[in-house]
């Protein structure tokens, strides 16, 4: 059923948000004939930067003109530069083919708009459905909110719909039901696994049945090594999916450009939060990204994403080759079909924390112990490894050192 009233999903704080009187003027400034004496915009002649030129890795030279630079350096619309918004809408339409008129808000990275979505939906003492394990960046924001984490088990194919259904079927109705689920469905961080289309369809059916919002955090979507699995956003007929995308893994992590797509009433609440927080994402970063995207077009962007995915596929293969050489019989893992992470289960170890946080560091190997990713702080033998930046030789040496540490740890227990 199409959602027409989102009031039941909103937190008390979000409901209390009102438009910023000054921010509300921003879209009106560019209207023909408008004389602005309202906003406190600094005069562009005082900005010391005139224009900018840069070179892409393929040798193409791009220039941000004086007029474009003037706009980039000035305050702009809260939801993002209009031209970039339009480009992103076209990308979403071509890739996901959404089934309703959606809206977009650009943030300083996708975690910016994701954290605002959490704040929009959740009150203290609420429950949130969340994968087990889950992304630590999201947990770092959620933990101080005083929530109950209803963690849903995952396996080598991602979230298990039957476990989700079990949690909802057996819900204690003396407590408010969860209003949302948080999920990283492709190349999950930390597990590296991706949720199949069949499982996604089942999760969406459960969202319809039990009336919750799906927060689809999908920064690794374009790093799938074969045909891309359709998104929750693409199957949403009710307006119950908020999708979070990022340029961090495709263009640059430092430009801090991410965006949320979804139902206009929900995206508008995120815009209101931004009005009262950081005003808007960096105009310079947006202009920088837009100049590249205009040169490429959607097709060129897809070609670049394909090359980037192929790069990480090669890195994955290098890691797996070294893992099979050194960790056979010492660890278990699922081979990722996307992204940059592998989730290792250390055999003969009940708790990976000391081994990874102390002994591995002493041997000059950095990984992340698995307990960091569990919403309810489970003791676990798992550890997250990333193959994104290390060389073939470094990966080989790191796993050789890990294997030695594991043998020593197992021997010390006997």
XYZ file of C-alpha atoms in Angstrom:
414
model
C 0.000 0.000 0.000
C 1.372 3.417 -0.969
C 2.296 5.459 2.086
C 0.577 8.839 2.077
C 1.225 9.898 5.671
C 4.715 9.468 7.135
C 3.923 11.084 10.472
C 3.892 7.734 12.290
C 7.508 7.114 11.294
C 8.944 10.454 12.412
C 10.784 11.065 15.663
C 9.671 13.762 18.081
C 12.717 15.850 17.202
C 12.110 15.606 13.471
C 8.452 16.542 13.858
C 9.546 19.676 15.723
C 11.823 20.881 12.909
C 10.729 23.992 11.022
C 12.268 25.579 7.921
C 15.113 28.020 8.483
C 13.806 31.474 7.569
C 17.072 32.415 5.870
C 17.651 29.048 4.166
C 14.113 29.175 2.756
C 15.097 32.281 0.775
C 17.986 30.566 -1.018
C 16.035 29.060 -3.968
C 14.368 32.454 -4.583
C 17.611 34.376 -5.023
C 18.199 33.063 -8.554
C 14.709 34.004 -9.814
C 14.734 36.511 -12.707
C 14.495 40.111 -11.533
C 14.909 39.210 -7.852
C 16.798 41.791 -5.762
C 18.080 40.138 -2.610
C 18.478 42.163 0.551
C 17.568 39.153 2.689
C 20.371 36.629 2.927
C 23.803 37.351 4.340
C 25.722 36.227 1.263
C 29.343 37.408 1.107
C 30.191 39.372 -2.035
C 31.854 37.053 -4.605
C 34.445 39.672 -5.519
C 36.059 39.037 -2.125
C 36.731 35.350 -2.898
C 40.425 34.873 -3.814
C 39.833 31.973 -6.268
C 38.983 32.813 -9.893
C 38.718 29.469 -11.674
C 40.150 25.943 -11.620
C 41.632 23.500 -14.120
C 42.497 19.854 -13.518
C 43.420 16.742 -15.473
C 41.707 13.351 -15.373
C 43.669 10.116 -15.353
C 42.762 9.561 -19.025
C 44.442 12.852 -19.932
C 41.269 14.943 -20.362
C 41.602 18.514 -19.076
C 38.592 20.153 -17.409
C 38.094 23.776 -16.403
C 35.666 25.214 -13.884
C 34.906 28.645 -15.311
C 34.846 31.938 -13.438
C 31.024 31.944 -13.316
C 30.878 28.310 -12.183
C 33.519 28.980 -9.546
C 31.592 31.970 -8.252
C 28.541 29.731 -7.730
C 30.660 26.965 -6.210
C 32.155 29.306 -3.612
C 28.838 30.857 -2.588
C 26.045 29.584 -0.330
C 23.668 27.394 -2.360
C 20.478 25.336 -2.087
C 20.297 23.062 0.938
C 19.492 19.900 -1.025
C 22.341 20.474 -3.503
C 23.305 22.295 -6.680
C 20.303 22.062 -9.036
C 22.362 20.819 -11.999
C 23.948 18.053 -9.928
C 20.558 17.084 -8.492
C 19.217 16.711 -12.027
C 22.226 14.626 -13.084
C 21.788 12.312 -10.099
C 18.053 11.985 -10.739
C 18.780 10.907 -14.289
C 21.296 8.353 -13.004
C 18.737 6.931 -10.565
C 16.065 6.774 -13.254
C 18.322 4.959 -15.719
C 19.826 2.556 -13.165
C 16.971 1.861 -10.706
C 13.853 2.897 -12.632
C 11.998 4.045 -9.494
C 8.258 3.578 -9.500
C 7.278 6.946 -8.016
C 8.294 10.613 -8.098
C 11.267 10.657 -5.733
C 13.472 13.402 -4.362
C 17.203 13.737 -3.626
C 19.283 15.518 -0.991
C 23.066 15.684 -1.360
C 25.184 15.432 1.774
C 28.809 15.627 2.880
C 29.178 11.937 2.136
C 26.353 9.435 2.443
C 26.945 9.060 6.189
C 25.872 12.689 6.608
C 22.395 12.067 5.196
C 22.244 8.581 6.744
C 22.799 9.920 10.263
C 20.100 12.529 9.644
C 17.727 9.753 8.557
C 18.406 7.896 11.802
C 17.633 11.061 13.754
C 14.492 11.596 11.676
C 13.051 8.152 12.428
C 14.247 7.165 15.891
C 13.414 8.260 19.411
C 15.231 7.215 22.552
C 14.127 3.709 23.648
C 12.962 2.814 20.122
C 13.982 -0.472 18.529
C 15.829 -0.707 15.228
C 16.159 -3.763 13.003
C 19.807 -4.142 12.033
C 22.062 -6.702 10.407
C 24.406 -8.762 12.554
C 27.211 -7.814 11.983
C 26.735 -4.176 10.919
C 28.752 -1.194 9.719
C 30.652 0.381 12.633
C 30.163 3.935 11.335
C 26.395 3.535 11.650
C 26.726 1.865 15.063
C 28.878 4.753 16.307
C 25.995 7.138 15.583
C 23.226 4.839 16.818
C 24.698 3.667 20.116
C 24.387 6.995 21.991
C 20.717 7.261 20.940
C 19.550 4.815 23.628
C 18.059 2.285 21.192
C 17.346 -1.425 21.388
C 19.219 -3.243 18.618
C 17.157 -6.081 17.167
C 20.028 -7.776 15.381
C 19.142 -10.068 12.485
C 21.475 -12.900 11.588
C 23.275 -13.003 8.246
C 25.068 -15.752 6.348
C 27.099 -16.035 3.161
C 24.153 -14.574 1.222
C 23.505 -11.633 3.525
C 20.513 -10.996 5.758
C 18.356 -14.066 6.427
C 14.677 -13.180 5.764
C 13.426 -16.063 7.926
C 15.288 -14.659 10.931
C 13.824 -11.221 10.242
C 10.326 -12.687 10.016
C 10.865 -14.648 13.216
C 11.833 -11.510 15.125
C 8.761 -9.662 13.867
C 6.305 -12.542 14.319
C 7.375 -13.017 17.929
C 7.433 -9.325 18.790
C 6.404 -8.322 22.312
C 3.482 -6.013 21.577
C 3.954 -4.233 24.883
C 6.845 -2.487 23.104
C 6.593 -0.245 20.020
C 7.370 -2.140 16.834
C 10.503 -1.173 14.849
C 9.945 1.601 12.324
C 12.975 0.836 10.175
C 15.681 -1.611 9.217
C 19.261 -0.577 8.465
C 21.066 -2.675 5.865
C 24.152 -2.637 3.619
C 22.852 -5.106 1.015
C 25.764 -5.167 -1.454
C 29.309 -6.054 -0.344
C 28.212 -5.711 3.265
C 30.605 -3.944 5.567
C 32.165 -5.958 7.230
C 31.090 -9.276 5.686
C 31.626 -8.475 2.011
C 28.543 -10.548 1.106
C 25.647 -9.428 -1.090
C 21.939 -10.096 -0.690
C 20.309 -11.934 -3.598
C 17.323 -10.535 -5.468
C 15.121 -13.298 -4.044
C 16.038 -12.382 -0.468
C 15.562 -8.681 -1.175
C 12.062 -9.344 -2.463
C 11.238 -11.274 0.707
C 12.644 -8.532 2.963
C 10.572 -5.957 1.064
C 7.443 -8.094 1.503
C 8.117 -8.171 5.246
C 8.543 -4.392 5.237
C 5.100 -4.125 3.662
C 3.542 -6.635 6.053
C 5.025 -5.119 9.217
C 5.093 -1.519 7.964
C 8.710 -0.411 8.339
C 11.104 1.759 6.340
C 14.154 0.210 4.627
C 17.337 2.264 4.986
C 19.361 0.975 2.026
C 22.977 2.021 2.566
C 24.623 1.025 -0.717
C 28.083 2.623 -1.199
C 29.480 -0.515 -2.885
C 26.609 -0.960 -5.353
C 28.755 -0.069 -8.369
C 31.586 -2.342 -7.196
C 29.732 -5.550 -8.066
C 31.977 -7.903 -10.011
C 29.274 -9.237 -12.325
C 25.703 -8.258 -13.206
C 24.389 -5.810 -10.609
C 21.674 -7.097 -8.273
C 18.613 -4.802 -8.384
C 18.195 -2.465 -5.421
C 15.416 -2.222 -2.857
C 14.822 1.255 -4.307
C 14.061 -0.288 -7.703
C 11.327 -2.541 -6.290
C 9.740 0.038 -3.960
C 6.091 0.622 -4.833
C 4.996 2.006 -1.447
C 7.548 4.758 -0.842
C 9.175 2.898 2.071
C 12.821 2.834 0.898
C 15.421 5.520 1.565
C 18.454 4.803 -0.600
C 21.929 6.127 0.251
C 24.568 6.375 -2.498
C 28.138 7.626 -2.404
C 30.869 8.778 -4.775
C 33.518 7.812 -2.190
C 34.348 4.465 -3.814
C 33.946 5.664 -7.427
C 35.209 9.267 -7.725
C 36.946 10.167 -4.468
C 36.422 9.650 -0.767
C 37.873 13.085 -0.007
C 35.308 15.127 -1.944
C 32.647 13.896 0.541
C 29.691 13.646 -1.830
C 26.834 11.257 -1.096
C 23.094 11.492 -1.546
C 19.797 10.099 -0.357
C 16.952 9.221 -2.737
C 13.419 8.436 -1.678
C 9.920 9.676 -0.860
C 9.693 13.467 -0.902
C 8.205 13.817 2.617
C 11.133 11.902 4.155
C 13.841 13.549 2.069
C 12.340 16.930 2.988
C 12.815 16.180 6.701
C 16.498 15.497 6.005
C 16.682 18.816 4.129
C 15.199 20.592 7.166
C 17.846 18.998 9.385
C 20.601 20.136 7.005
C 19.222 23.686 7.043
C 19.818 23.753 10.785
C 23.138 21.884 10.757
C 25.695 22.299 7.953
C 23.477 24.356 5.535
C 24.493 22.326 2.459
C 27.215 20.057 1.090
C 30.414 21.700 -0.162
C 29.648 23.743 -3.260
C 33.193 23.295 -4.515
C 33.052 19.511 -4.165
C 29.681 19.422 -5.912
C 30.942 21.578 -8.785
C 34.116 19.497 -9.073
C 32.081 16.275 -9.295
C 29.541 17.796 -11.680
C 32.237 18.893 -14.133
C 33.494 15.282 -14.343
C 30.005 13.782 -14.597
C 29.031 16.210 -17.363
C 32.100 15.204 -19.354
C 31.347 11.516 -18.902
C 27.571 11.440 -19.041
C 25.777 8.505 -17.432
C 27.358 6.067 -19.897
C 30.868 7.312 -19.122
C 30.173 7.078 -15.396
C 29.046 3.476 -15.809
C 32.185 2.661 -17.800
C 34.372 4.157 -15.075
C 32.440 2.209 -12.420
C 32.945 -0.985 -14.422
C 36.714 -0.413 -14.552
C 36.781 0.351 -10.826
C 34.876 -2.861 -10.045
C 37.310 -4.836 -12.217
C 40.214 -3.342 -10.250
C 38.760 -4.534 -6.937
C 37.904 -7.930 -8.387
C 41.593 -8.358 -9.210
C 42.523 -7.286 -5.677
C 40.035 -9.799 -4.274
C 41.572 -12.584 -6.354
C 45.030 -11.700 -5.037
C 43.758 -11.864 -1.456
C 41.987 -15.189 -1.955
C 45.122 -16.705 -3.514
C 47.205 -15.737 -0.470
C 44.448 -16.780 1.957
C 44.294 -20.235 0.393
C 48.089 -20.494 0.627
C 48.425 -19.503 4.296
C 45.051 -19.748 6.035
C 43.716 -23.096 4.827
C 42.679 -24.955 7.983
C 43.212 -21.837 10.108
C 40.313 -19.687 8.891
C 37.092 -19.809 6.876
C 35.622 -17.170 4.583
C 33.086 -16.487 1.847
C 34.507 -15.154 -1.401
C 32.990 -11.682 -1.979
C 31.217 -10.886 -5.244
C 31.593 -7.120 -4.732
C 33.380 -4.473 -2.717
C 36.650 -4.533 -0.787
C 36.181 -6.615 2.377
C 36.573 -10.235 3.471
C 35.107 -11.547 6.732
C 37.451 -14.161 8.183
C 36.376 -16.681 10.812
C 39.487 -17.636 12.798
C 39.349 -21.334 13.681
C 40.337 -22.438 17.159
C 39.833 -18.877 18.459
C 36.772 -17.845 20.476
C 37.546 -14.119 20.666
C 39.633 -12.342 18.017
C 39.975 -9.086 19.966
C 43.338 -9.584 21.703
C 44.901 -11.365 18.746
C 43.981 -8.588 16.309
C 44.169 -5.478 18.497
C 47.419 -6.396 20.212
C 49.424 -9.265 18.759
C 48.707 -8.541 15.094
C 49.625 -4.873 15.562
C 52.873 -5.950 17.185
C 53.556 -7.932 13.994
C 52.683 -4.845 11.892
C 49.377 -6.181 10.532
C 46.205 -4.099 10.764
C 42.737 -5.653 10.648
C 39.528 -4.956 12.556
C 38.352 -7.419 15.235
C 34.853 -8.673 14.615
C 33.268 -7.600 17.914
C 33.383 -3.966 16.732
C 30.686 -4.772 14.162
C 28.174 -6.498 16.430
C 25.335 -4.243 17.609
C 25.122 -6.019 20.953
C 28.892 -6.480 21.440
C 29.042 -10.239 20.815
C 32.280 -12.109 21.498
C 33.344 -13.477 18.117
C 36.200 -15.220 16.313
C 35.627 -13.092 13.192
C 37.863 -10.360 11.798
C 37.450 -7.944 8.890
C 40.208 -7.625 6.306
C 40.303 -5.146 3.417
C 42.193 -5.791 0.194
C 41.619 -2.332 -1.273
C 45.006 -0.596 -0.956
C 47.660 -3.184 -0.016
C 49.926 -4.519 -2.763
C 50.081 -8.194 -3.755
C 53.307 -8.548 -1.786
C 51.852 -6.796 1.270
C 48.708 -8.955 1.257
C 50.811 -12.097 0.982
C 53.092 -11.071 3.855
C 50.194 -9.916 6.063
C 48.360 -13.243 5.753
C 51.600 -15.139 6.307
C 52.059 -13.223 9.581
C 48.413 -13.806 10.556
C 48.810 -17.543 9.963
C 51.849 -17.602 12.250
C 49.936 -15.747 14.961
C 47.016 -18.174 14.687
C 49.270 -21.208 15.045
C 50.910 -19.696 18.110
C 47.534 -18.798 19.653
C 46.122 -22.292 19.075
C 49.276 -23.938 20.418
C 49.155 -21.829 23.592
C 45.660 -23.150 24.338
C 46.768 -26.777 24.222
